[in-house]
PDB file of C-alpha atoms in Angstrom:
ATOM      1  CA  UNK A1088      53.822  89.625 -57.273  1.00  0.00           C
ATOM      2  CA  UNK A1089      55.780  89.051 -59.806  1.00  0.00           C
ATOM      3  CA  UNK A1090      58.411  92.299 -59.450  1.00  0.00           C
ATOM      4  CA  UNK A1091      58.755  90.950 -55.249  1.00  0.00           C
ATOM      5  CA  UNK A1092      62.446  90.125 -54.097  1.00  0.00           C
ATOM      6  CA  UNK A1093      61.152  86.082 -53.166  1.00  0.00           C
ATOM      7  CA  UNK A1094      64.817  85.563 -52.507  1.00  0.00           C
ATOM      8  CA  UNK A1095      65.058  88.484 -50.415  1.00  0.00           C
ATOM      9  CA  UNK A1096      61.876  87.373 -48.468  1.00  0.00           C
ATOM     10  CA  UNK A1097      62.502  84.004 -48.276  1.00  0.00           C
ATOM     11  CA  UNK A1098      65.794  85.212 -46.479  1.00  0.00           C
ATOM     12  CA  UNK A1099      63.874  87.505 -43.549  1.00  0.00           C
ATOM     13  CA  UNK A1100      61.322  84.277 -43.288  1.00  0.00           C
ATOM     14  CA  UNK A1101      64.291  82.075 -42.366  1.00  0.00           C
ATOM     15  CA  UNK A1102      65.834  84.776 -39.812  1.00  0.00           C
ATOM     16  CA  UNK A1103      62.773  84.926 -38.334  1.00  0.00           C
ATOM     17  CA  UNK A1104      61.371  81.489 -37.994  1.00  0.00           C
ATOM     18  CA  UNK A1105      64.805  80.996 -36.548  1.00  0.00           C
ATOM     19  CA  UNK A1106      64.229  83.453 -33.959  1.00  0.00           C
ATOM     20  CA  UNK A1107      60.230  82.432 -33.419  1.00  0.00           C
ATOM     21  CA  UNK A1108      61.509  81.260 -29.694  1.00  0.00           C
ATOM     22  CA  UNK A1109      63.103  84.323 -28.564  1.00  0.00           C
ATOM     23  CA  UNK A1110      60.540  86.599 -29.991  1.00  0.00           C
ATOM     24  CA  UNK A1111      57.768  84.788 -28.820  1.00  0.00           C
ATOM     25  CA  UNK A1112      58.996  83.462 -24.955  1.00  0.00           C
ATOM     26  CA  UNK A1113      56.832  86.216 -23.455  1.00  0.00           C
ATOM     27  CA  UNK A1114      54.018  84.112 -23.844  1.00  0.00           C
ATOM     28  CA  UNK A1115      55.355  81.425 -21.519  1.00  0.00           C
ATOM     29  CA  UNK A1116      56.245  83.873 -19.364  1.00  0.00           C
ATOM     30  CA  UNK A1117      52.960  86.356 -19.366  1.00  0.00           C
ATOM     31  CA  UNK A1118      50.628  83.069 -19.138  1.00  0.00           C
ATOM     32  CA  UNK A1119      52.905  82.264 -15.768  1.00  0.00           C
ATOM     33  CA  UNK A1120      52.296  86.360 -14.937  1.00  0.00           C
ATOM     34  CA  UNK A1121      48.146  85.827 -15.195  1.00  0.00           C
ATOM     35  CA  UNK A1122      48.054  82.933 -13.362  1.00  0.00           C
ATOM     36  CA  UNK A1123      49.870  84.231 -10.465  1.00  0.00           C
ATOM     37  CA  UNK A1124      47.677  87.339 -10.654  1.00  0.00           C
ATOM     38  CA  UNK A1125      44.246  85.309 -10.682  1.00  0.00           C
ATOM     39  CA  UNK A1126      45.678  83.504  -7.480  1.00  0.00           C
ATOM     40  CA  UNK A1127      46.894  86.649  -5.981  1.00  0.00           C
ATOM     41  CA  UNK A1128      43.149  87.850  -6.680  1.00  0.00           C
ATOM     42  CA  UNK A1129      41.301  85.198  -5.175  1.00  0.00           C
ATOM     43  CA  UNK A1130      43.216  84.710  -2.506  1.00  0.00           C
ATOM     44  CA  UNK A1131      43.213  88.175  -1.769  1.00  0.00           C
ATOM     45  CA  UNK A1132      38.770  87.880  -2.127  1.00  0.00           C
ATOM     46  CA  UNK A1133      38.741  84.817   0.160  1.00  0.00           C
ATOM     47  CA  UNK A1134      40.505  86.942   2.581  1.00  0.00           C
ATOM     48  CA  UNK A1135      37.985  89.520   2.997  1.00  0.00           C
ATOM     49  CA  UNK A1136      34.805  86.804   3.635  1.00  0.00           C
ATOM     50  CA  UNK A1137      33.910  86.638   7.427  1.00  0.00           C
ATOM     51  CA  UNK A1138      33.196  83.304   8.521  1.00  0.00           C
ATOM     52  CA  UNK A1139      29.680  83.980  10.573  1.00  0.00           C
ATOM     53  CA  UNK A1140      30.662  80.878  12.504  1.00  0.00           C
ATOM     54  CA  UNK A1141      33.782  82.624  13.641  1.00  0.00           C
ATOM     55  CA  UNK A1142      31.922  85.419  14.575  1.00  0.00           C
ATOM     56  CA  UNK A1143      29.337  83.835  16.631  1.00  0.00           C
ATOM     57  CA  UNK A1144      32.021  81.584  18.162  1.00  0.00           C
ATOM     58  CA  UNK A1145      33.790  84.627  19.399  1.00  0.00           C
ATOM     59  CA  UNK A1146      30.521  86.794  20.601  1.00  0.00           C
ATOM     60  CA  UNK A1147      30.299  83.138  22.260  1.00  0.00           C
ATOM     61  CA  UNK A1148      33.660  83.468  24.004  1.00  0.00           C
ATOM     62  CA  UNK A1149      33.012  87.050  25.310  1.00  0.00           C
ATOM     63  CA  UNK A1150      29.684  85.986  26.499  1.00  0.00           C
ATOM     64  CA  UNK A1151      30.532  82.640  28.212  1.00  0.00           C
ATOM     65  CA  UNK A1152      33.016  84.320  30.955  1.00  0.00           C
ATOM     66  CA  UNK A1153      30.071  86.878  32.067  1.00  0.00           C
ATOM     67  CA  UNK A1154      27.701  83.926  32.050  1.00  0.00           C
ATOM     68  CA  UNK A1155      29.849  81.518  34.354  1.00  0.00           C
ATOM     69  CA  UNK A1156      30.181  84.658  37.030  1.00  0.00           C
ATOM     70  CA  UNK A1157      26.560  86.285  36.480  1.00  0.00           C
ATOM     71  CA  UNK A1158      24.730  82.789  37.190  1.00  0.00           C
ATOM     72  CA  UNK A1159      23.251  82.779  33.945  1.00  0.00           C
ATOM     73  CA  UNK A1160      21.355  86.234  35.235  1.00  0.00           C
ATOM     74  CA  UNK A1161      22.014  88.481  32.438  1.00  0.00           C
ATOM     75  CA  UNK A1162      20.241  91.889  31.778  1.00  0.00           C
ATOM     76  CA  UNK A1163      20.875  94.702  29.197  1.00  0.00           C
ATOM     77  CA  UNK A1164      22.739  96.440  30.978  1.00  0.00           C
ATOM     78  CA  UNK A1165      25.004  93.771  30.855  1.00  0.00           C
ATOM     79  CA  UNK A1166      24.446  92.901  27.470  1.00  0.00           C
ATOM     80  CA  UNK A1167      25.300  96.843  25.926  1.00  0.00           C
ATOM     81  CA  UNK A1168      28.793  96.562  28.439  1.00  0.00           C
ATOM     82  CA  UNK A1169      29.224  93.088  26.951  1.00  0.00           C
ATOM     83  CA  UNK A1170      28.635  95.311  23.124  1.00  0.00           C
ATOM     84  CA  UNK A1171      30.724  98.235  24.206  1.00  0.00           C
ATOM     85  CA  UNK A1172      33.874  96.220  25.167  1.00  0.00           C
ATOM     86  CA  UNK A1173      33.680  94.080  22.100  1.00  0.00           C
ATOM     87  CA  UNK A1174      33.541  97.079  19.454  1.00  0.00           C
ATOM     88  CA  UNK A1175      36.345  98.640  21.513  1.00  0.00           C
ATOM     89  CA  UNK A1176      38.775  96.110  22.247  1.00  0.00           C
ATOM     90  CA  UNK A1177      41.961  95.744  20.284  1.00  0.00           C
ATOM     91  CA  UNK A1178      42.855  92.571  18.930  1.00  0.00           C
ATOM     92  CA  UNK A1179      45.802  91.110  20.220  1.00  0.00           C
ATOM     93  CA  UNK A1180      46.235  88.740  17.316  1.00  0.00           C
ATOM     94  CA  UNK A1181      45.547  87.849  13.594  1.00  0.00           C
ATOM     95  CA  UNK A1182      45.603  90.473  10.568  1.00  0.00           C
ATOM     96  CA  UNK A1183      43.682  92.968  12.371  1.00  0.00           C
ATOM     97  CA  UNK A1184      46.107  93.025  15.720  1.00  0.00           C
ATOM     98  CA  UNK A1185      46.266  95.904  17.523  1.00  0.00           C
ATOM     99  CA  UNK A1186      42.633  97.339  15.730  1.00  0.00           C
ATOM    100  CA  UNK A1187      39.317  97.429  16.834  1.00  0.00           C
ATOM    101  CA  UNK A1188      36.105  96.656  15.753  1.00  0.00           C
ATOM    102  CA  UNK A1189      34.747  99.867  15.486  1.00  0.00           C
ATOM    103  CA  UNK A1190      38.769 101.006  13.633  1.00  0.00           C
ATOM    104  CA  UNK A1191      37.675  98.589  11.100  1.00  0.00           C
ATOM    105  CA  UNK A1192      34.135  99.894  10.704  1.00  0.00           C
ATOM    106  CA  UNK A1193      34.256 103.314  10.789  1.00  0.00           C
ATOM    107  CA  UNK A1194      37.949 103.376   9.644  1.00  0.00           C
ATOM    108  CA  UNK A1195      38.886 106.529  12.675  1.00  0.00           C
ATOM    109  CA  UNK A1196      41.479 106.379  14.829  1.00  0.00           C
ATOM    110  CA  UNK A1197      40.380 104.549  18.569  1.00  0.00           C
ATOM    111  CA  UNK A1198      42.658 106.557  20.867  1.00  0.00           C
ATOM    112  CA  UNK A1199      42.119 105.938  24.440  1.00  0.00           C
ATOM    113  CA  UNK A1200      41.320 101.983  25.850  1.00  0.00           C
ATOM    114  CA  UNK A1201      37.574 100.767  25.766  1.00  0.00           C
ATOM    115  CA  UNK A1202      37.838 101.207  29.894  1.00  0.00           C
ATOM    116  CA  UNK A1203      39.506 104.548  29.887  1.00  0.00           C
ATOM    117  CA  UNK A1204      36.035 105.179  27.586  1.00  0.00           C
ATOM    118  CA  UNK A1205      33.833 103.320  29.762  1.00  0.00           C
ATOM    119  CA  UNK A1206      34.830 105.543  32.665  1.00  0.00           C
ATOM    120  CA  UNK A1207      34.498 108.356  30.768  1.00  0.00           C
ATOM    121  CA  UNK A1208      31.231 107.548  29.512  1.00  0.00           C
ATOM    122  CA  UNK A1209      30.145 106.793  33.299  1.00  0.00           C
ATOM    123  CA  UNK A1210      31.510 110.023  34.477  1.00  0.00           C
ATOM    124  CA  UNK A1211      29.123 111.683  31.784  1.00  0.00           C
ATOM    125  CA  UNK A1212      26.454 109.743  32.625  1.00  0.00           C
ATOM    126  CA  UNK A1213      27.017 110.398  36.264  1.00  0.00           C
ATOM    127  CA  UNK A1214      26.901 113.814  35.613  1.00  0.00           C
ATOM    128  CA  UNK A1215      24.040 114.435  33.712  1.00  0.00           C
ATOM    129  CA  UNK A1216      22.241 112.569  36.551  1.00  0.00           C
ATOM    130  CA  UNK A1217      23.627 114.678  39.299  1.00  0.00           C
ATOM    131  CA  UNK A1218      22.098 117.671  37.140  1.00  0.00           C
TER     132      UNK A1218
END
């Protein structure tokens, strides 16, 4: 200890307690960073949960207009079209605009309209029965 350059030392101490600010103002600035991050995260995580209200409130909406016109008479058959036009509907608003359910699900490419399908599944169907 004895042979150490104190003077020497004591002279880098000084140059860099005088520059403690400078060197050390990442911290501010990384704590700012994280916190950001953590609300970019959560956010981001509250995002993807499905309100099941939601859902049922808009199975609810599709349902109600075939209920007012049906007379409350509803039978499968009406209940599977009632399915098949709300997995392949596009959304006309919100994040998922211009997707539909079964995009989002399966994550292929929808590319005709759920009643250009509907036809075509009718045509099928009528032709398998004609067979």
């Amino acid at each position: 200890m004895i042979g150490l350059p104190v003077s020497k030392i004591k002279k880098d101490i000084n140059t860099i307690y005088n520059l403690l600010d400078e060197l050390l103002g990442y911290l501010d600035i990384s704590k700012e960073v994280v916190q950001n991050l953590i609300k970019t995260e959560v956010f981001t995580q509250l995002d993807k949960i499905i309100q099941s209200s939601a859902i049922v409130e808009n199975i609810n909406s599709i349902v109600r207009a075939f209920l007012n016109t049906s007379r409350n008479r509803i039978n499968q058959e009406i209940l599977n079209l009632i399915m098949f036009y709300h997995n392949h509907r596009r959304y006309k608003a919100g994040k998922r605009k211009g997707k539909t359910p079964r995009e989002l699900l399966t994550g292929t490419k929808q590319e005709n309209d759920w009643l250009e399908m509907l036809m075509e599944k009718m045509k099928e169907h009528d032709h398998l029965s004609a067979a």
